[in-house]
Coordinates of C-alpha atoms in Angstrom, one line a residue:
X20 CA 7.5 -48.6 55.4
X21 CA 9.4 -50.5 52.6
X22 CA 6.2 -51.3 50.9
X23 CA 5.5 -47.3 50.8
X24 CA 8.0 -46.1 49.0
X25 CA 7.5 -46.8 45.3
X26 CA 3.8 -45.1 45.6
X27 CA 5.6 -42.1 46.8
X28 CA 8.3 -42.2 44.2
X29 CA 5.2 -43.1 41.5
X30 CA 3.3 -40.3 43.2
X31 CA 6.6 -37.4 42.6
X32 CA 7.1 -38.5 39.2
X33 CA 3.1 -37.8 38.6
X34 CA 3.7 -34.8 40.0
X35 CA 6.6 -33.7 37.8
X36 CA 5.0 -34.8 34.4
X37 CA 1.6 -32.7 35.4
X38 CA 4.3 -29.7 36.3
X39 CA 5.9 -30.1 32.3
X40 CA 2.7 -30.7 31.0
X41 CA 1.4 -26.8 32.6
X42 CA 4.2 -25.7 30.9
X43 CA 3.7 -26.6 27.3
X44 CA -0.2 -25.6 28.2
X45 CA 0.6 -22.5 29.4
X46 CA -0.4 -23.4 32.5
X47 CA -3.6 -24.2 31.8
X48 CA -5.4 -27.6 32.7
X49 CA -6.4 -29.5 29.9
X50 CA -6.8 -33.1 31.1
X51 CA -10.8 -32.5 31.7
X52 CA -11.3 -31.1 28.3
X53 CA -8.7 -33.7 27.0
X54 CA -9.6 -37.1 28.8
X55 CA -12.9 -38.9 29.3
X56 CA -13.0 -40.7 32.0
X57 CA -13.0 -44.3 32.1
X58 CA -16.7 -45.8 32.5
X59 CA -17.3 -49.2 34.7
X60 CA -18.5 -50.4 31.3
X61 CA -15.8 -50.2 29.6
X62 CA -12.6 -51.9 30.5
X63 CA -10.1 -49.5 28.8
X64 CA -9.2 -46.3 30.6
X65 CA -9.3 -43.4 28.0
X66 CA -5.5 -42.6 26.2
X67 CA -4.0 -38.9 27.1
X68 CA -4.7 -36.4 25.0
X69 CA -2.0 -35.5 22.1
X70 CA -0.1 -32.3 22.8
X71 CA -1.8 -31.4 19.7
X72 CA -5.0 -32.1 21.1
X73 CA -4.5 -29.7 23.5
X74 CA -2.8 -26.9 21.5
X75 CA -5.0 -23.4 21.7
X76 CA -7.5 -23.3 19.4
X77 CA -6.7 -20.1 18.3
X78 CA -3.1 -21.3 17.1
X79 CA -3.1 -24.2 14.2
X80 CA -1.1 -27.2 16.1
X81 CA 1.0 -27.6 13.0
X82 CA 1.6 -24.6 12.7
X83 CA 5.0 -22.1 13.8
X84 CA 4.4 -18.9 14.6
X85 CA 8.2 -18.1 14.5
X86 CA 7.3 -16.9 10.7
X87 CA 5.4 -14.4 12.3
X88 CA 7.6 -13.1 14.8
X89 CA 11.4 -13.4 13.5
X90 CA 12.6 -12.1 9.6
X91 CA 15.9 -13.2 8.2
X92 CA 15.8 -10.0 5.7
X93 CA 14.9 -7.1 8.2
X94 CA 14.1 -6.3 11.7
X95 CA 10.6 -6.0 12.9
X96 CA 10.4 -2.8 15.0
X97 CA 6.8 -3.9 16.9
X98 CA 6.0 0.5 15.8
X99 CA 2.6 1.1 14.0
X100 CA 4.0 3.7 12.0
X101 CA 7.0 1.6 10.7
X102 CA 7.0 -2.3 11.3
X103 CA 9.2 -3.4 9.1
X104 CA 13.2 -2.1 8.7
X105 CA 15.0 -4.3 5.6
X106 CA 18.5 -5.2 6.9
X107 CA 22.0 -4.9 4.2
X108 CA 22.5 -8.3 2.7
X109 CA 25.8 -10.3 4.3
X110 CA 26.6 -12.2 1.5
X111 CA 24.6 -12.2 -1.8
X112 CA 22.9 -15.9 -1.0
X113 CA 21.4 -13.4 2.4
X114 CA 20.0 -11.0 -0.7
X115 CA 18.5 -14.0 -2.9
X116 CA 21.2 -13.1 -5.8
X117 CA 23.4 -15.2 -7.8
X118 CA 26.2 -13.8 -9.0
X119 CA 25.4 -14.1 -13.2
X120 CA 22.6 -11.9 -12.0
X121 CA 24.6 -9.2 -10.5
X122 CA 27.3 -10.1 -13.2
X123 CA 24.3 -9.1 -15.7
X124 CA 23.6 -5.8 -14.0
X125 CA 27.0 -4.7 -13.9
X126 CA 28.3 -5.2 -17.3
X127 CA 24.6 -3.4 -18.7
X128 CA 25.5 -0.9 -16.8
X129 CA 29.1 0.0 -17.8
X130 CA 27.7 -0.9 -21.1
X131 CA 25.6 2.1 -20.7
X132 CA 27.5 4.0 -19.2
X133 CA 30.8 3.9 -20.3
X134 CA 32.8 4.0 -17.1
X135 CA 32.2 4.0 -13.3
X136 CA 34.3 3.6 -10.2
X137 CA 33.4 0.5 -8.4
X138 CA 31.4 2.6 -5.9
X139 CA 29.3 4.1 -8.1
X140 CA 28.7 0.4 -9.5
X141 CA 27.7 -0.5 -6.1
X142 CA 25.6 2.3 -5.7
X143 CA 23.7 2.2 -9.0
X144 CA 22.7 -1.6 -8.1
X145 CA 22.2 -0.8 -4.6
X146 CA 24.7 -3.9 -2.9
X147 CA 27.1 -2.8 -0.4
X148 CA 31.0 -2.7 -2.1
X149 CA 31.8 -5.4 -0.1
X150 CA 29.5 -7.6 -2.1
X151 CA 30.2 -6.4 -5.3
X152 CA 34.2 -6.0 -5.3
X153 CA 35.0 -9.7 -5.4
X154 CA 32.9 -10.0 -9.0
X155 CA 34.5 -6.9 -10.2
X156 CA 37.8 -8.2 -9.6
X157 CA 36.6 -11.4 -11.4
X158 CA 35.9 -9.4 -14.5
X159 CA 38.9 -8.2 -14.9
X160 CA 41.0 -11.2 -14.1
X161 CA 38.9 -12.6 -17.3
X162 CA 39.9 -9.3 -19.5
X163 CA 36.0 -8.5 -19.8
X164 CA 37.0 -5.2 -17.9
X165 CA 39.8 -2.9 -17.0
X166 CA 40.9 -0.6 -15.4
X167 CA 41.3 3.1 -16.4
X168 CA 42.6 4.8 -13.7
X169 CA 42.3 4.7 -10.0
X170 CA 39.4 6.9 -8.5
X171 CA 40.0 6.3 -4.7
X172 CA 41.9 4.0 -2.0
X173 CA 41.2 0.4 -3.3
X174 CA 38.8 1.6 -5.5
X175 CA 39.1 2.0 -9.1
X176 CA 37.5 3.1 -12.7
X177 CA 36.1 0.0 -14.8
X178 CA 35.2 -0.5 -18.0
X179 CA 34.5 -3.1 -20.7
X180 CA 37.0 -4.7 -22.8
X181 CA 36.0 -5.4 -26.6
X182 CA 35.3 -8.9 -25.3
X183 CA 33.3 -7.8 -22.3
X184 CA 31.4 -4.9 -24.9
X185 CA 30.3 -8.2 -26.9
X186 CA 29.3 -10.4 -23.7
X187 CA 27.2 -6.9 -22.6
X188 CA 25.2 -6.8 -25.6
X189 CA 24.2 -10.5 -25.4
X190 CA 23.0 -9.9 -22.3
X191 CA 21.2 -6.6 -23.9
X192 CA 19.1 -9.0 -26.1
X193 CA 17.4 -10.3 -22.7
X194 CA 16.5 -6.8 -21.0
X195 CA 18.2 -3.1 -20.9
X196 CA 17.6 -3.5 -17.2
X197 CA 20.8 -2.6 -14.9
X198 CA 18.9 -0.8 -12.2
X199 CA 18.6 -1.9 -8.5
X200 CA 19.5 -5.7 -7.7
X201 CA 15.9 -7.2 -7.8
X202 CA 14.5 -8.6 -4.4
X203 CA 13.3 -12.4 -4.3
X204 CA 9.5 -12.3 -4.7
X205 CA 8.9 -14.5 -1.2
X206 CA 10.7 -12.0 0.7
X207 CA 8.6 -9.0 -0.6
X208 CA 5.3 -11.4 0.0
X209 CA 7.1 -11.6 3.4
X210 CA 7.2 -7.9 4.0
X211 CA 3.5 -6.8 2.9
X212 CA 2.5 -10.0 6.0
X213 CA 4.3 -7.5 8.2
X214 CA 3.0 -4.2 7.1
X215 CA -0.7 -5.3 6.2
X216 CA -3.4 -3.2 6.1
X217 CA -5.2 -5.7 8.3
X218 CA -3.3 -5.6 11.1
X219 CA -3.2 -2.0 11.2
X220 CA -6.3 -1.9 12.8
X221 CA -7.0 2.4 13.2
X222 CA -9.2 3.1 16.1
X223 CA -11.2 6.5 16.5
X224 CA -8.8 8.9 17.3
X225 CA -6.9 7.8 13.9
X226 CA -9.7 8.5 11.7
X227 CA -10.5 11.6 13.8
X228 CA -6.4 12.6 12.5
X229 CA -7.2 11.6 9.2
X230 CA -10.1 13.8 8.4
X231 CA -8.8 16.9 10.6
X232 CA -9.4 19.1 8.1
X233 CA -12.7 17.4 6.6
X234 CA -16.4 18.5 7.7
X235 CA -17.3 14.5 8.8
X236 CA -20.9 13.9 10.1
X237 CA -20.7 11.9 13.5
X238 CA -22.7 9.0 12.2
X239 CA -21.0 8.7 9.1
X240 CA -17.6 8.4 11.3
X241 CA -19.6 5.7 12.7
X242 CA -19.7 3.8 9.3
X243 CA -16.4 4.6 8.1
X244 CA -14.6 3.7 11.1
X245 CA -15.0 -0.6 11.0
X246 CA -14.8 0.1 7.3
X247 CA -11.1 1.0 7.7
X248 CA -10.9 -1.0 10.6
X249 CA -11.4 -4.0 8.6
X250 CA -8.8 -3.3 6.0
X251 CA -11.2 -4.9 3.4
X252 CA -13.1 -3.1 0.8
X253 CA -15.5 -0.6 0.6
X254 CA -18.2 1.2 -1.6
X255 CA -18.5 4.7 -1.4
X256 CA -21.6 6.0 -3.1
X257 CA -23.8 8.9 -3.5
X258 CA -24.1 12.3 -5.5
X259 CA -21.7 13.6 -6.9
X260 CA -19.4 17.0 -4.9
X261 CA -20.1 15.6 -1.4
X262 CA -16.3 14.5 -1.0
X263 CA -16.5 10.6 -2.1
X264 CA -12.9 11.1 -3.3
X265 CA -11.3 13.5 -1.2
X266 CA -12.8 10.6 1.7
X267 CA -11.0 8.3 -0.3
X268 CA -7.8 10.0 -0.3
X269 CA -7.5 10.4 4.0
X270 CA -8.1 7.5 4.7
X271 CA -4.6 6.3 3.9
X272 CA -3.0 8.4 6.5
X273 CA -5.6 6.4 9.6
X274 CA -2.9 3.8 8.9
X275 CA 1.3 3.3 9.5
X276 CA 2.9 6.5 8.0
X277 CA 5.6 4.2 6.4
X278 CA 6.2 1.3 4.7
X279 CA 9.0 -0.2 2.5
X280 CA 8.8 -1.7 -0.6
X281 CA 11.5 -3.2 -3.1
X282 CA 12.5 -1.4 -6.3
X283 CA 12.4 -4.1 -8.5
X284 CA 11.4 -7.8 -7.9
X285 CA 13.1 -10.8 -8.9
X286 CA 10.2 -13.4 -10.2
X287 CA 11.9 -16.7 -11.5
X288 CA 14.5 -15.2 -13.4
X289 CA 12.6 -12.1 -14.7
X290 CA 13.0 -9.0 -13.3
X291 CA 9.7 -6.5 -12.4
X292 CA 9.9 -3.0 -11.9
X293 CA 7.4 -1.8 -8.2
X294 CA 8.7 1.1 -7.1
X295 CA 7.0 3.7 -9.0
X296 CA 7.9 7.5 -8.3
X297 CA 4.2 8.4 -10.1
X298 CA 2.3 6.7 -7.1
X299 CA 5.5 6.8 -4.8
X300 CA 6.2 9.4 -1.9
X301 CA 9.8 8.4 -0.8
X302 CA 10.5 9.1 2.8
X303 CA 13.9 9.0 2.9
X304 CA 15.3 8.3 6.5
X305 CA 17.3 11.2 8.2
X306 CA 20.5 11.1 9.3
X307 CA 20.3 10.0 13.4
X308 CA 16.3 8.8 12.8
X309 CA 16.6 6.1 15.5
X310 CA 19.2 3.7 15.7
X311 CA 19.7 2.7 12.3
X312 CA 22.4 4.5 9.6
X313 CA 23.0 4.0 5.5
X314 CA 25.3 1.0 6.3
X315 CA 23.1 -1.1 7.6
X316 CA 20.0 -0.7 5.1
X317 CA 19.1 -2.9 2.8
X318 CA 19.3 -0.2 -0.2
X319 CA 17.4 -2.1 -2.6
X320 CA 14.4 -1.3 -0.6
X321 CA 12.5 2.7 -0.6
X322 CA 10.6 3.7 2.4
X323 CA 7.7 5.3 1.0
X324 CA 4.2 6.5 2.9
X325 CA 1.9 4.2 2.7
X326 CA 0.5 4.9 -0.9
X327 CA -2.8 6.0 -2.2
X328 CA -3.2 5.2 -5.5
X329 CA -6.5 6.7 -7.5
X330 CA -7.9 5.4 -10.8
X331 CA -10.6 6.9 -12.6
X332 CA -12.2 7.0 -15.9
X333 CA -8.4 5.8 -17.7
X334 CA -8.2 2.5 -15.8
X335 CA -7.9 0.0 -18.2
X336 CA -7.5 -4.1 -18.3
X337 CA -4.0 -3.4 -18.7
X338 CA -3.1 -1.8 -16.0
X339 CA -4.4 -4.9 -13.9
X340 CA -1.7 -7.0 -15.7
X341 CA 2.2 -7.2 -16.0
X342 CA 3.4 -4.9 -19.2
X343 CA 6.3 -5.2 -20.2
X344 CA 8.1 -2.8 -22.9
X345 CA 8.8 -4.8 -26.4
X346 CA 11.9 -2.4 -26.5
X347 CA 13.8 -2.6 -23.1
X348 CA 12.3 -6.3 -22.1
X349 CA 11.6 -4.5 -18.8
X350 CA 8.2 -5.5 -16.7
X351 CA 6.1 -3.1 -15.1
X352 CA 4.3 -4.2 -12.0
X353 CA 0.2 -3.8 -12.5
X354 CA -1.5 -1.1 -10.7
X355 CA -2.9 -3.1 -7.7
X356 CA 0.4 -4.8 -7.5
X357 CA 2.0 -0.9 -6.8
X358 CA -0.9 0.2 -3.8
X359 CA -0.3 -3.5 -1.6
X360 CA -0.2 -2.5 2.0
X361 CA -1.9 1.1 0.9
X362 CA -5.2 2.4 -0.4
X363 CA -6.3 1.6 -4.1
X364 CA -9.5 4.1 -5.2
X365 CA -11.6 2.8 -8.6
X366 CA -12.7 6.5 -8.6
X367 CA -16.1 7.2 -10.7
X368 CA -16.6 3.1 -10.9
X369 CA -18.7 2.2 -13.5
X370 CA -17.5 4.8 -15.8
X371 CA -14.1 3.5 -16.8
X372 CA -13.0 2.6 -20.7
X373 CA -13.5 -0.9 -19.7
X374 CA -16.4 -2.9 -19.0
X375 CA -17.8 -3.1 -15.5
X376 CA -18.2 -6.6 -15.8
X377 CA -14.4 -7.0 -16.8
X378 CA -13.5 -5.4 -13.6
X379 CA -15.2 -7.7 -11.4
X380 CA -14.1 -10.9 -13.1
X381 CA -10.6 -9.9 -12.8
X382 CA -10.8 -9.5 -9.2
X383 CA -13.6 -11.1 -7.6
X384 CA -11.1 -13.8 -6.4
X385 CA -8.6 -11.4 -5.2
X386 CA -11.1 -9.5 -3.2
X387 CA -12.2 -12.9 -1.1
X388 CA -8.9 -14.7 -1.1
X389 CA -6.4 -11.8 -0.9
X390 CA -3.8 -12.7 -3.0
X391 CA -4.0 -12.6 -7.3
X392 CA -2.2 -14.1 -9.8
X393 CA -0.2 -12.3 -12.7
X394 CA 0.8 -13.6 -16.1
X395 CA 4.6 -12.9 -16.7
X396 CA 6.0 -13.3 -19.7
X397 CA 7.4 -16.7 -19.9
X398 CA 3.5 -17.7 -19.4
X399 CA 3.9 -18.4 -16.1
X400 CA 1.4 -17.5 -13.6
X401 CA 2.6 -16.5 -10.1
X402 CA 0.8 -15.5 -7.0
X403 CA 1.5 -12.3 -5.5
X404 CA -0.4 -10.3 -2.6
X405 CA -3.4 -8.6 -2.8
X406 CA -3.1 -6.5 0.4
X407 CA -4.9 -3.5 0.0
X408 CA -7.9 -1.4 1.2
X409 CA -10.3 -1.0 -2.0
X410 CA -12.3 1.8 -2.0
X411 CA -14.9 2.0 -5.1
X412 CA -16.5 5.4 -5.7
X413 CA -18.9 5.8 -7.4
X414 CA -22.4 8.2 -7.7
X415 CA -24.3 5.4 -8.9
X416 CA -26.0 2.8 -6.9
X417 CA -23.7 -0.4 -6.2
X418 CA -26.7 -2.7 -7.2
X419 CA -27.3 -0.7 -10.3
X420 CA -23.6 -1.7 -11.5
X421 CA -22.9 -5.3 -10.1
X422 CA -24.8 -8.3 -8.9
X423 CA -24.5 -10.0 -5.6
X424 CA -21.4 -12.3 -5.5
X425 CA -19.7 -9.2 -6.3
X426 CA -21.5 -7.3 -3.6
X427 CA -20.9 -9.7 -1.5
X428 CA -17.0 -9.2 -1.4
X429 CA -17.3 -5.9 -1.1
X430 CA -18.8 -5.9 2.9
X431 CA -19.2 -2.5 3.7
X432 CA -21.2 -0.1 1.5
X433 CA -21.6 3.6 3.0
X434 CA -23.8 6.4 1.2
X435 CA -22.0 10.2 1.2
X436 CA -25.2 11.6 1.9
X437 CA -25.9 15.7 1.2
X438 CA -24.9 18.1 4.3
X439 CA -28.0 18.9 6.4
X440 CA -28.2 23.3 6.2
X441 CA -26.1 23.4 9.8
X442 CA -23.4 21.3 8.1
X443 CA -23.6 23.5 4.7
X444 CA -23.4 27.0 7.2
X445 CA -20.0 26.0 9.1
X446 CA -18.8 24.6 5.4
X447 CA -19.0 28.2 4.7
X448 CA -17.3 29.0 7.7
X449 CA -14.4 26.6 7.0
X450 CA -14.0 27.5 3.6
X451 CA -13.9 31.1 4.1
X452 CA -11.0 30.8 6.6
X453 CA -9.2 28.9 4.2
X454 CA -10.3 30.7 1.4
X455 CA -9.1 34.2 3.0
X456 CA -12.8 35.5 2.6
X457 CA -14.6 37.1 5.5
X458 CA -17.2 34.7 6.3
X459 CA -20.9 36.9 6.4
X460 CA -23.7 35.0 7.8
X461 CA -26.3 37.3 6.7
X462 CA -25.0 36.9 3.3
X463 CA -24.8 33.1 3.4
X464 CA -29.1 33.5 5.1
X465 CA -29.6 35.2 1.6
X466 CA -27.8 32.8 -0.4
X467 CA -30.2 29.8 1.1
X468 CA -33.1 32.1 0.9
X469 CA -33.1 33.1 -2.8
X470 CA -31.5 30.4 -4.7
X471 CA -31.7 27.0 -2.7
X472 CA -35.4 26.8 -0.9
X473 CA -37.2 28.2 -3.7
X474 CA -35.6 25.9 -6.0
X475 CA -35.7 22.9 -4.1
X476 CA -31.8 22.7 -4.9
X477 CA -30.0 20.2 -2.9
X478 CA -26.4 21.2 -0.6
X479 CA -23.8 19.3 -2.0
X480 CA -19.7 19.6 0.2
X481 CA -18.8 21.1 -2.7
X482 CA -20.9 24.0 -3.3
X483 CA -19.3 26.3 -0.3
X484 CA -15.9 26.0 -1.8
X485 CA -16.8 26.5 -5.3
X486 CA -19.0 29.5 -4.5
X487 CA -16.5 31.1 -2.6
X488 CA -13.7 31.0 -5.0
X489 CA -16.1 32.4 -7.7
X490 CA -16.5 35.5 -5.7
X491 CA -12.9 35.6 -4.7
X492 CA -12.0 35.6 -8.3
X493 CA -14.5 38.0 -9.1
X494 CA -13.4 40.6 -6.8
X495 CA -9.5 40.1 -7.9
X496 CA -11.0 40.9 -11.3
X497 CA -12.4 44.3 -10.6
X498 CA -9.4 45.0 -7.9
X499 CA -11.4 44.8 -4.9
X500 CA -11.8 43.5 -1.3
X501 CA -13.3 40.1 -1.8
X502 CA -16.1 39.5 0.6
X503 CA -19.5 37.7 0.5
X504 CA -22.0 40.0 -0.5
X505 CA -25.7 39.4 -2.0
X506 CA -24.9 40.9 -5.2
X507 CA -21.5 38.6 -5.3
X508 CA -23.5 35.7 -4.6
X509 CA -25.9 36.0 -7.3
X510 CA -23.2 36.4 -9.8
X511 CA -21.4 33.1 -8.4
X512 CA -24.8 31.2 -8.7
X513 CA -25.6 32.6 -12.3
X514 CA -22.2 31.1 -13.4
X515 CA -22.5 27.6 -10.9
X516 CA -26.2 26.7 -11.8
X517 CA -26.8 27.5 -15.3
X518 CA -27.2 24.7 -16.7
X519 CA -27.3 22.1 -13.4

């Protein structure tokens, strides 16, 4: 019985190391994948596998996926619409500052100003008071500020002394800047990992949203939809007035509704302006949305839909690169830069001031590798993301305007073809509706009849609308009803197809 009992004990402990090693496999067995078995040839038994060895495949070994999953700056909410919530700073080593940074900011500003309450200091730099109050009281223990009155409970009106008026306009010489504290550039690279375009991933019923009020042919849904799906970029070609562009434009809203990016972006040491109210919607939160209230925000961040940002025929080389005003030292972020984690159209590609050729050097590496590289000032470059759907329209043929290695970054290309005459009929329809123009069938038989079969003239999208609204303002003209009549119709075509 003796001689029993260390092969059950040797048999129990077997049995325990198999259980812990389930565990860190997830309960799957690996040891036959893992192990060969030892031969009678060979007088070694095989060595267990590494943990490694046996770590999914579809997760790097060496690799955390806590980055994915936990964010020090802001909550991730797990909503499609809104992933990603920014969280008020605790301290200003939480929000990436030092405090000659903020110091900077708040003496430019009285500077500018004149006077402010410490509030309004705190508001115009977007730090909670809490943060800001200690340095204010610093300032004017060292007689660079004081105090002109009292504006509230523990709260009063700064401004500079002579000495802080001369310590103001030093810091002047470097940049004019004393808008929102600036947001470290890894925590915004951070933020666009969490609200990517490509891991939005919109099925049907999204794009089916998206183009509600579009006329969309079922097999060109078809293309479109693992176009968008992807989050990578697109050609859109074909003639011209079949609704390339207003295609373009939709597509943004198959993703999130929201995302939220920094104002301004601190990138070692300088300071880069991203929000932009030109290709910025704000979407301000409401009071009550959801759990969350002003206190706990991080305010140096605006929630903004996700942007769609169109460039046509003005696009220019440097609008792809950081400008920054000789006057005010103060960068502007470049255009692609401003649409990360939205939609960026090169609208009428191949016809902008510069060089088509140009284009495609600058970003044929951002296009495969998803991230670019901008020149600041100093000369340094740094890397930022390059998270966006591109979408190049254009009513040329792709191969006619680039070669292949560009071609081949640019994986789906989808032709806008001309409506079949069903689709051009219920345009009509639509447009009439819309238009507040009774829609006439007959009328639309004679318009087909007389001046597009005989003339071999192709439907475009376009021609419905445009038609319409030259008999609607027709009839305003001569005071009358507007409706689609024959002798309206002609008119409308006279004017339309002179000279196409």
């Amino acid at each position: 019985m003796t001689s029993n009992t260390p092969v059950n004990s040797n048999e129990s402990l077997d049995s325990l190391l198999k259980r812990l090693d389930g565990m860190l496999t997830g309960g799957k067995s690996t040891a036959p994948q893992a192990v060969r078995p030892a031969s009678a040839e060979s007088p070694f038994a095989a060595a267990p596998a590494s943990p490694q060895a046996n770590a999914p495949s579809s997760i790097p070994a060496s690799t955390s996926t806590s980055s994915s999953t936990n964010c020090k700056f802001g909550q991730l909410t797990g909503q499609r619409d809104e992933p990603f919530i920014p969280m008020a700073p605790k301290s200003l080593e939480q929000a990436g500052l030092t405090e000659a940074l903020v110091e900077e900011l708040i003496m430019r500003y009285l500077l500018g100003r004149g006077e402010a309450s410490g509030r309004q200091i705190a508001g115009q730099i977007r730090l909670p008071f809490l943060l800001v109050e200690p340095i204010l009281n610093r300032l004017k223990k060292e007689q660079l500020t004081t105090y002109r009155g009292a504006n509230s409970v523990n709260d009063y009106i700064h401004v500079l002394t002579d000495q802080g008026s001369d310590r103001a306009r030093r810091y002047n010489l470097r940049t004019t800047y004393f808008g929102s504290a600036p947001v470290p550039l890894a925590e915004y690279c951070q933020s666009v990992k969490f609200q990517s375009v490509e891991t939005q991933r919109p099925r049907r019923e999204e794009l089916l949203s998206a183009f509600k009020d579009l006329l969309i042919d079922k097999r060109m849904l078809g293309k479109l939809g693992p176009a968008v799906n992807s989050g990578r970029g697109m050609f859109l070609y074909g003639y011209p007035g079949n609704g390339k562009t207003s295609i373009a434009e939709r597509i943004t809203l198959a993703f999130g509704k929201y995302i939220w990016i920094p104002r301004a972006l601190s990138i070692d040491g300088e300071i880069m302006r991203l929000y932009d109210p030109l290709c910025h919607e704000p979407a301000p939160m409401q009071r009550g949305e959801g759990y969350l209230n002003d206190s706990v925000i991080d305010e140096r961040w605006v929630r903004i839909k996700r942007p769609t940002i169109i460039a046509g025929g003005e696009l220019t080389m440097e609008m792809l690169e950081v400008q920054r005003d000789k006057e005010s030292n103060v960068n502007e972020s470049p255009l692609q830069l401003k649409s990360n984690c939205g939609v960026l159209v090169i609208d009428d590609f191949g016809r902008q001031r510069m060089r088509v050729d140009e284009l495609l050097n600058r970003w044929i590496v951002p296009l495969e590798k998803r991230f670019d590289y901008l020149n600041m000032s100093s000369g340094k470059k740094t890397q930022v993301p390059f998270d966006q759907l591109v979408i190049f329209s254009t009513n040329l043929q792709p191969k006619d305007l680039v070669d292949d290695a560009f071609l081949r970054r640019i994986p789906y290309k989808i032709e806008v073809e001309n409506p079949s005459e069903e689709a051009f009929r219920k345009l009509f329809e639509i447009m009439s509706s819309r238009l507040g123009v009774p829609y006439n069938a007959q009328a639309i038989d004679y318009l087909i009849e007389n001046h597009y079969r005989p003339k071999q003239r192709p439907f475009r999208n376009c021609h419905p609308r445009d038609l319409i609204l030259q008999v609607k303002n027709l009839c305003l003209y001569h005071d009358q009803q507007a409706e689609l009549k024959p002798e309206y119709l002609d008119f409308a075509c006279d004017n339309y197809f002179s000279i196409m």
